[in-house]
Tab-separated table of C-alpha atoms and ligand atoms in Angstrom:
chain	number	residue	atom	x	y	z
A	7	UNK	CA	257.437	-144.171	80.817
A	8	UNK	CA	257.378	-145.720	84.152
A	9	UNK	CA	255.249	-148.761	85.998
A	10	UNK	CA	254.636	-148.696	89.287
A	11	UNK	CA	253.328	-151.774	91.029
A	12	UNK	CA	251.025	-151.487	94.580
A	13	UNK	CA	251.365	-154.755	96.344
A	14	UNK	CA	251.327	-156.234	99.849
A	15	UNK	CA	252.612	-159.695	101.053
A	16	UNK	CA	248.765	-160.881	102.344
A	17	UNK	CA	245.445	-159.163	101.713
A	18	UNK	CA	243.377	-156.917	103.647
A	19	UNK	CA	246.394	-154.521	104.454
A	20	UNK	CA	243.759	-151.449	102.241
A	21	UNK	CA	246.303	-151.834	99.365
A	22	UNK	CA	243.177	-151.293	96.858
A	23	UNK	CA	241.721	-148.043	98.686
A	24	UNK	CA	244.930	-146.881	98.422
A	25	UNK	CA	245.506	-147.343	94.721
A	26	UNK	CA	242.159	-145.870	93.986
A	27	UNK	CA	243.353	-143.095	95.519
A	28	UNK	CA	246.681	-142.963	93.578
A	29	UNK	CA	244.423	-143.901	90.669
A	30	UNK	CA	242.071	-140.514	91.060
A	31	UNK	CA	245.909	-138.519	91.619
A	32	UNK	CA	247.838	-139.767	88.997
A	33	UNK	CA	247.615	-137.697	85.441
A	34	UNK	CA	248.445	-138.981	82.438
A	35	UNK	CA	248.693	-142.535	82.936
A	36	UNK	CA	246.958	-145.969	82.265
A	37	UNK	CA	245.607	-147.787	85.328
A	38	UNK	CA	246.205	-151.741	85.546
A	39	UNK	CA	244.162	-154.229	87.694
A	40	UNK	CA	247.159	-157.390	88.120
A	41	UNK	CA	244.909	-159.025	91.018
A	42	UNK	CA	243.364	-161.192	88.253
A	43	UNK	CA	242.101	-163.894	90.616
A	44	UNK	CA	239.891	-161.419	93.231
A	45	UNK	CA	239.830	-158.336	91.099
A	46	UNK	CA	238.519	-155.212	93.091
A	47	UNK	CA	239.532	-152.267	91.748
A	48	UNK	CA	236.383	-151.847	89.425
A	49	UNK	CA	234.221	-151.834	92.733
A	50	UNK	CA	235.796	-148.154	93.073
A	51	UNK	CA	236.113	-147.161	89.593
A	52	UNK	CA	232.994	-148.520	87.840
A	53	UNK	CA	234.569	-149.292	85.007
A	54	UNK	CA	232.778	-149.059	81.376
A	55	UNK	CA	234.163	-152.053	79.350
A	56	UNK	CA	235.181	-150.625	75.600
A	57	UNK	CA	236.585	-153.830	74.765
A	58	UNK	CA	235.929	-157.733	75.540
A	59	UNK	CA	238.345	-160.454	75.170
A	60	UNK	CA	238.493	-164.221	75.949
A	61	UNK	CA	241.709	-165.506	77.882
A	62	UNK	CA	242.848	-168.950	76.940
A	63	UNK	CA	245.264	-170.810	78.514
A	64	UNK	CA	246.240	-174.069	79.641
A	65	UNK	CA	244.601	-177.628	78.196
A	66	UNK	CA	241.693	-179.621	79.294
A	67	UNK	CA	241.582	-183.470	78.377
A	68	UNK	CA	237.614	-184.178	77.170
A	69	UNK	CA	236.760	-187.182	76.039
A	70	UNK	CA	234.666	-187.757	72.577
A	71	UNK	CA	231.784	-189.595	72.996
A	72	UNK	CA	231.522	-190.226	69.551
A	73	UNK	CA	234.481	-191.750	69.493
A	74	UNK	CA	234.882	-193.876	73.191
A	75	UNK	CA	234.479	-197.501	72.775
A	76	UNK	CA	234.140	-197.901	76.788
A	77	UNK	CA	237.161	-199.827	77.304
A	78	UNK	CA	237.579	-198.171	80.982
A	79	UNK	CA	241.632	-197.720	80.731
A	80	UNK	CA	241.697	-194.450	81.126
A	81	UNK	CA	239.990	-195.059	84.523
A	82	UNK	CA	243.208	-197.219	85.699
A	83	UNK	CA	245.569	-194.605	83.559
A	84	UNK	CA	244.508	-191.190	85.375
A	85	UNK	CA	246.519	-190.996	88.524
A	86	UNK	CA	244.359	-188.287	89.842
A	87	UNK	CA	240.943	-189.877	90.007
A	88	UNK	CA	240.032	-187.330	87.599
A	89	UNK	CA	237.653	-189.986	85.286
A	90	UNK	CA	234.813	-192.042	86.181
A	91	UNK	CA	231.838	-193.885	84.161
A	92	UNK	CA	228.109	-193.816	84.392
A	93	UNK	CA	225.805	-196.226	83.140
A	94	UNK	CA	228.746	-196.838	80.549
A	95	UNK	CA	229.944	-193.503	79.998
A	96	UNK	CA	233.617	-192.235	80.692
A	97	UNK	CA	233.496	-188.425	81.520
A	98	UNK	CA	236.459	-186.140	82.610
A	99	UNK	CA	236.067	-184.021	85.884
A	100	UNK	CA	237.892	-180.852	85.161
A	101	UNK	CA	238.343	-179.613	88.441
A	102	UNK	CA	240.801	-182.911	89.001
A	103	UNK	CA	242.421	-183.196	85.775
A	104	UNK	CA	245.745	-181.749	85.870
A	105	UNK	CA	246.360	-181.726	82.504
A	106	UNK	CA	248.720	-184.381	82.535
A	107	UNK	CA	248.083	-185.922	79.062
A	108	UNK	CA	248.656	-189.853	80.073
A	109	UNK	CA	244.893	-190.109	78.926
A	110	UNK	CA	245.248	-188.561	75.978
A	111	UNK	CA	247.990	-190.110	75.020
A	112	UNK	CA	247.596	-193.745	75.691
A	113	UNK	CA	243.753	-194.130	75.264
A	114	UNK	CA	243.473	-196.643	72.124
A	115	UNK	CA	240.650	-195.135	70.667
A	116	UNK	CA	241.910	-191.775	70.199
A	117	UNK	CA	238.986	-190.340	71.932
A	118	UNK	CA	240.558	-187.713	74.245
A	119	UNK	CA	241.187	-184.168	73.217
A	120	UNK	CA	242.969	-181.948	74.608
A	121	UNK	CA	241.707	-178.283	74.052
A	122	UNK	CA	242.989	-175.056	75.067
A	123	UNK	CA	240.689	-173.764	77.910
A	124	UNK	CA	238.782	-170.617	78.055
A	125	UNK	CA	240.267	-169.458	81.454
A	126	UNK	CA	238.717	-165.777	81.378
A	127	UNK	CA	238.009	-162.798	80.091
A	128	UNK	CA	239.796	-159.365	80.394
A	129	UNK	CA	239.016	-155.482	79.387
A	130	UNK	CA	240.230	-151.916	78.288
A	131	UNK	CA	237.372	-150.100	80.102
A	132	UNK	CA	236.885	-146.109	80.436
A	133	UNK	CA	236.917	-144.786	84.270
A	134	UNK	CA	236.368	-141.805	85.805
A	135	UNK	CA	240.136	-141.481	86.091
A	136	UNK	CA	241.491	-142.406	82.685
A	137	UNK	CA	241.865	-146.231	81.164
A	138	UNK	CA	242.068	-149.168	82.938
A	139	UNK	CA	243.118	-152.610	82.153
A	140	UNK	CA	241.877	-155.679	83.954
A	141	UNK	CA	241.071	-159.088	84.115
A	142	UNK	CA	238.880	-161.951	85.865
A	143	UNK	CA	240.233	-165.389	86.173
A	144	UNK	CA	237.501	-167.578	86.009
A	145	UNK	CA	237.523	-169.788	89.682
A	146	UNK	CA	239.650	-172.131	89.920
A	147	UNK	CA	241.820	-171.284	86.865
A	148	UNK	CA	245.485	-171.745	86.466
A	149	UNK	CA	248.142	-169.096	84.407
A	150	UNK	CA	247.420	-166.185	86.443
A	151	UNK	CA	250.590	-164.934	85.807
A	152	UNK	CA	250.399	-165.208	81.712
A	153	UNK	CA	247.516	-163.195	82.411
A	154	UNK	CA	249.354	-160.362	84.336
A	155	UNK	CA	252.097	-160.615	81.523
A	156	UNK	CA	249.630	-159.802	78.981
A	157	UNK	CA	247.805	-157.435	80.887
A	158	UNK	CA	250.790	-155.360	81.746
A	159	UNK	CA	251.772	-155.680	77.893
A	160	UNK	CA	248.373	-154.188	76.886
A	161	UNK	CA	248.747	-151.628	79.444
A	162	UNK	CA	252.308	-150.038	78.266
A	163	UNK	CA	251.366	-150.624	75.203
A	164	UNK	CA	248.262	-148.564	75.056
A	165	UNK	CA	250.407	-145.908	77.612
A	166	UNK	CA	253.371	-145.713	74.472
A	167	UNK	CA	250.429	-145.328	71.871
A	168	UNK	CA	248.765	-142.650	74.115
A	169	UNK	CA	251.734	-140.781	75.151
A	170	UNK	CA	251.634	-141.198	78.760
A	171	UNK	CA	254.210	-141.652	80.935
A	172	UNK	CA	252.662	-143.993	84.054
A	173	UNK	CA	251.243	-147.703	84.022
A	174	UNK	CA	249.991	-147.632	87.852
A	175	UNK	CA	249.077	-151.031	88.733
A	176	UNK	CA	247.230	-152.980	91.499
A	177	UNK	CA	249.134	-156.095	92.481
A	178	UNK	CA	247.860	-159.230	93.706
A	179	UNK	CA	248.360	-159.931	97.403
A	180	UNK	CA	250.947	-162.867	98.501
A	181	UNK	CA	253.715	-163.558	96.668
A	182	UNK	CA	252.294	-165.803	93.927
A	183	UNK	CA	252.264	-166.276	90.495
A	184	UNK	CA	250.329	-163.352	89.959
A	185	UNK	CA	253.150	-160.975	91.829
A	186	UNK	CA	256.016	-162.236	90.576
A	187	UNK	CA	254.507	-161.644	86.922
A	188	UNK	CA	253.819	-158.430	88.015
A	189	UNK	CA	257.402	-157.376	89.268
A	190	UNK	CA	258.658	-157.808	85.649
A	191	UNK	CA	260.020	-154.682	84.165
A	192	UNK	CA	258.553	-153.024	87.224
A	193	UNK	CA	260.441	-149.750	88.052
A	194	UNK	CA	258.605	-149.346	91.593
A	195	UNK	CA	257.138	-151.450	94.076
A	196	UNK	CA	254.916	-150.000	96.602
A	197	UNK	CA	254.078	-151.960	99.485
A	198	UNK	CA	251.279	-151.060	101.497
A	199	UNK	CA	251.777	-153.162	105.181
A	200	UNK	CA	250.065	-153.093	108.842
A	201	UNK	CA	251.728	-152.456	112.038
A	202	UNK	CA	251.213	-156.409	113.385
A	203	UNK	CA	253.704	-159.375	113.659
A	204	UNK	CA	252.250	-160.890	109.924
A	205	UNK	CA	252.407	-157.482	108.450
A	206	UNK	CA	256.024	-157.128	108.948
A	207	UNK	CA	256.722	-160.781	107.869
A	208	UNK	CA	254.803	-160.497	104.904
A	209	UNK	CA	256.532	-157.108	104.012
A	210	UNK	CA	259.315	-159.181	103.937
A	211	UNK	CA	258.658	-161.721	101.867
A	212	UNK	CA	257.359	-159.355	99.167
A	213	UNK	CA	260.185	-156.977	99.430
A	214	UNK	CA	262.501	-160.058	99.262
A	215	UNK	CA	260.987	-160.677	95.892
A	216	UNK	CA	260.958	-156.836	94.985
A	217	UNK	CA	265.323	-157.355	95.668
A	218	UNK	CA	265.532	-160.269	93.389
A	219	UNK	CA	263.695	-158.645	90.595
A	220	UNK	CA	266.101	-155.413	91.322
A	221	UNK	CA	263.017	-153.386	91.909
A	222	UNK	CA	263.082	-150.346	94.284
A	223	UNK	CA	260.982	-150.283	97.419
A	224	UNK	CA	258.575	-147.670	98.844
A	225	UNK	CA	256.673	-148.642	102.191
A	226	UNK	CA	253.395	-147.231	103.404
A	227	UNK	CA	252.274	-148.204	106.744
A	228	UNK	CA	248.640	-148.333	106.296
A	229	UNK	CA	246.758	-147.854	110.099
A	230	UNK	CA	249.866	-147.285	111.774
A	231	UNK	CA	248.108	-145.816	114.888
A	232	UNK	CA	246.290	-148.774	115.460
A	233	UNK	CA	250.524	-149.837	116.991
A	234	UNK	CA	252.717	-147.034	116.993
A	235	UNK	CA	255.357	-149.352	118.067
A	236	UNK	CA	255.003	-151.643	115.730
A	237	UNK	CA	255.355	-149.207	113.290
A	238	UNK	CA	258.375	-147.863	114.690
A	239	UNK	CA	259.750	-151.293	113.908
A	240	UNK	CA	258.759	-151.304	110.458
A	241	UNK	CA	260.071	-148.626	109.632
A	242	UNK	CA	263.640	-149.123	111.440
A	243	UNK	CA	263.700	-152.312	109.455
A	244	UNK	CA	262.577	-150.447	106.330
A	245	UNK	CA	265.380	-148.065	106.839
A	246	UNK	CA	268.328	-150.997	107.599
A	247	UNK	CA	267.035	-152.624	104.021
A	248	UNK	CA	267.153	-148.718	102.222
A	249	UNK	CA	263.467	-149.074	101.497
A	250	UNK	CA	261.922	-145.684	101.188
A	251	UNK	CA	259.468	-144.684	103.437
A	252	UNK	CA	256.496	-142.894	101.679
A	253	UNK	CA	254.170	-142.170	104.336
A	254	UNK	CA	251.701	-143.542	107.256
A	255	UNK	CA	247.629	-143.481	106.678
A	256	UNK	CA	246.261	-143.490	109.690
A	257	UNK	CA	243.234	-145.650	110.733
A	258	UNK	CA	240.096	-144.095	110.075
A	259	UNK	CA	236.268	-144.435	109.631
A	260	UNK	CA	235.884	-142.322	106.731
A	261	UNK	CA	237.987	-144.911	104.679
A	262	UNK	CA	235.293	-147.492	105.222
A	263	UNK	CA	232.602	-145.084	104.418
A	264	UNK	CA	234.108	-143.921	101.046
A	265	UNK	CA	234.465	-146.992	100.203
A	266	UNK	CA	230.678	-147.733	101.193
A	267	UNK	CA	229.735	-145.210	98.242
A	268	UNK	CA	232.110	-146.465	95.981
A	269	UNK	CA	234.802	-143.440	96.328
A	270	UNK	CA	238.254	-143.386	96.264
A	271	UNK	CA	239.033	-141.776	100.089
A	272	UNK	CA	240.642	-138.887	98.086
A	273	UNK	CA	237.094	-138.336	96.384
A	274	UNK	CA	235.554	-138.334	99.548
A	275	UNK	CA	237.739	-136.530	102.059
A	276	UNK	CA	239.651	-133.705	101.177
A	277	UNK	CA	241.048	-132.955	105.077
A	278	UNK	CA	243.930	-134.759	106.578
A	279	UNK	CA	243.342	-137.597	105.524
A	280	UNK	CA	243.773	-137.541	101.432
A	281	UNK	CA	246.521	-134.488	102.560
A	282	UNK	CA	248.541	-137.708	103.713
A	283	UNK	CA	247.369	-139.523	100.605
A	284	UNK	CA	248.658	-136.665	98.422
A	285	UNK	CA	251.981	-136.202	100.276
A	286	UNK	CA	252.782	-139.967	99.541
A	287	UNK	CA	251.690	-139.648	95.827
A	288	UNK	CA	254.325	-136.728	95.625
A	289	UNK	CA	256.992	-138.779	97.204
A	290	UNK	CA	256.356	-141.518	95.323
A	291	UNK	CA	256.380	-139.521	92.001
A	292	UNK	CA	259.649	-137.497	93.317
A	293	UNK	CA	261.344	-141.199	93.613
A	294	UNK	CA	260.251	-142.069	90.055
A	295	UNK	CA	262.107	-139.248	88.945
A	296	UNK	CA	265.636	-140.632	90.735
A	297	UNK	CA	265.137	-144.103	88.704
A	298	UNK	CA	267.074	-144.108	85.753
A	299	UNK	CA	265.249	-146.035	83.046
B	318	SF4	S1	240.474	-195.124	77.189
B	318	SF4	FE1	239.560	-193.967	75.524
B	318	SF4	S2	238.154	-195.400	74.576
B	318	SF4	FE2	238.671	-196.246	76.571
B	318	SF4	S3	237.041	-195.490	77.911
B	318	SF4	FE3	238.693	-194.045	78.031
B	318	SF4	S4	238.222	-192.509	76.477
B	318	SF4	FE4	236.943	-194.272	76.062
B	319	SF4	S1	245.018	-185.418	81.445
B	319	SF4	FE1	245.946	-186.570	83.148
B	319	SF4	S2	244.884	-185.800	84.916
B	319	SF4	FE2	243.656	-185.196	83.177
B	319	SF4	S3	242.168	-186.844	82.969
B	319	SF4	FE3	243.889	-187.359	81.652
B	319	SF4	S4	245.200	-188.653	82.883
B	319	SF4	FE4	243.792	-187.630	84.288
């Protein structure tokens, strides 16, 4: 079995219209949403959850008001402002508790717990193009990248149960928590970029992470007639770094529009412009084949 991983270094370079088109091309594999903060993937696939779970993570301190006797120290302890009082009682502001315990620890009463928190919730849903796996973070909420790990988990493990022989995931832009989680055990990082100045710096950075985690490199220059030049350079530096190149999508109306009726651009265009789509999937599955597992 083999994972392939479709990231960029920053968003808004069409990395997810491009893996919904992979998605709709690739047979006999499990589909994985990693962008677990800003999930979008299921805006092109519709998914149909079959199964619900809670994420936990992390600890929040909350204080027991059952138990508080009002002494105020945990006001002075908290170094990040995180509890105040009203009209005598001490509450805990999650968004500025950083979970550092002090509180918990040192109040005399014993009145601060410290919980595991219910951080979000994540799926096996049915789409149109096989299973999918995927998550949402609630806002705000650390441990993206336990998330990923377990996602991914779910994902191969479901793909070994099932017999198939592709986990084809959707990476989180940047090169967070989130991505680095997602390069583990990764045999294939695509990374979809944009002919400017920030697209070839954030290529990159993410392919910079791709060498440290020993996983290969394919490059697809995503509107790379919007600065042939540009591309040019891309692709020369692609080239000095033995990145494979695995195609150019042009720029092009009808990607907007798919995506406008909630199509992958393969669904909606079968001229040129999924033919590109299709030649890239075929590279991209011909370089699977080269990586020895
Ligand atoms: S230190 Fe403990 S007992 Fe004192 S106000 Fe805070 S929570 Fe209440
Ligand atoms: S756990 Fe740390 S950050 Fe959170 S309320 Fe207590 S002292 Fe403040």
């Amino acid at each position: 079995m083999h994972e392939i991983v479709i990231i960029s270094g920053k968003g808004g370079a069409g990395k997810t219209s491009i893996t919904g088109a992979f998605a709709q091309l690739a047979e006999n594999g499990i589909l994985c949403d990693l962008d677990v903060d800003a999930p979008d993937l299921h805006l092109l696939l519709d998914p149909e959850h079959r199964t619900e779970e809670e994420f936990w993570s992390g600890n929040e301190a909350v204080i027991d008001q059952d138990v508080c006797t009002g002494c105020g120290q945990c006001v002075e302890l908290c170094r990040f402002d995180a509890i105040s009082e009203t009209d005598g009682r001490f509450t805990i502001n999650p968004l500025q508790c950083e979970g550092c315990k002090v509180c918990v620890t040192l109040c005399p009463a014993e009145a601060i717990e410290f919980p595991q928190k219910h951080c979000g919730d994540w799926y096996v849903s049915s789409t149109r193009f096989g299973v999918m796996v995927h998550a949402q973070l609630y806002p705000g909420e650390e441990n993206s990248g336990r998330l990923v790990t377990l996602l991914k988990q779910k994902a191969r493990q479901m793909a070994e149960e099932q017999g198939l022989d592709l986990v084809l995931c959707d990476g989180a832009p940047g090169i967070g928590c989130p991505v680095i989680s997602s390069m583990a055990g990764t045999d294939l990082a695509v990374v979809v970029t944009e002919p400017t100045p920030s697209g070839l710096h954030d290529l990159k950075r993410v392919a910079e992470l791709c060498e440290n985690f020993r996983t290969k490199v394919a490059v697809l220059v995503n509107k790379w007639d919007i600065n042939p030049a540009m591309t040019e350079e891309i692709e020369e530096y692609c080239r000095s770094r033995g990145y494979v190149l695995v195609g150019r999508f042009p720029h092009d109306r009808a990607v907007v529009d798919a995506m406008l009726e909630r199509k992958v651009i393969t669904e909606y265009d079968s001229g040129p412009l999924a033919e590109t789509l299709e030649e890239a999937w075929s590279d991209i599955l011909n370089l699977l084949k080269t990586i020895q597992k």
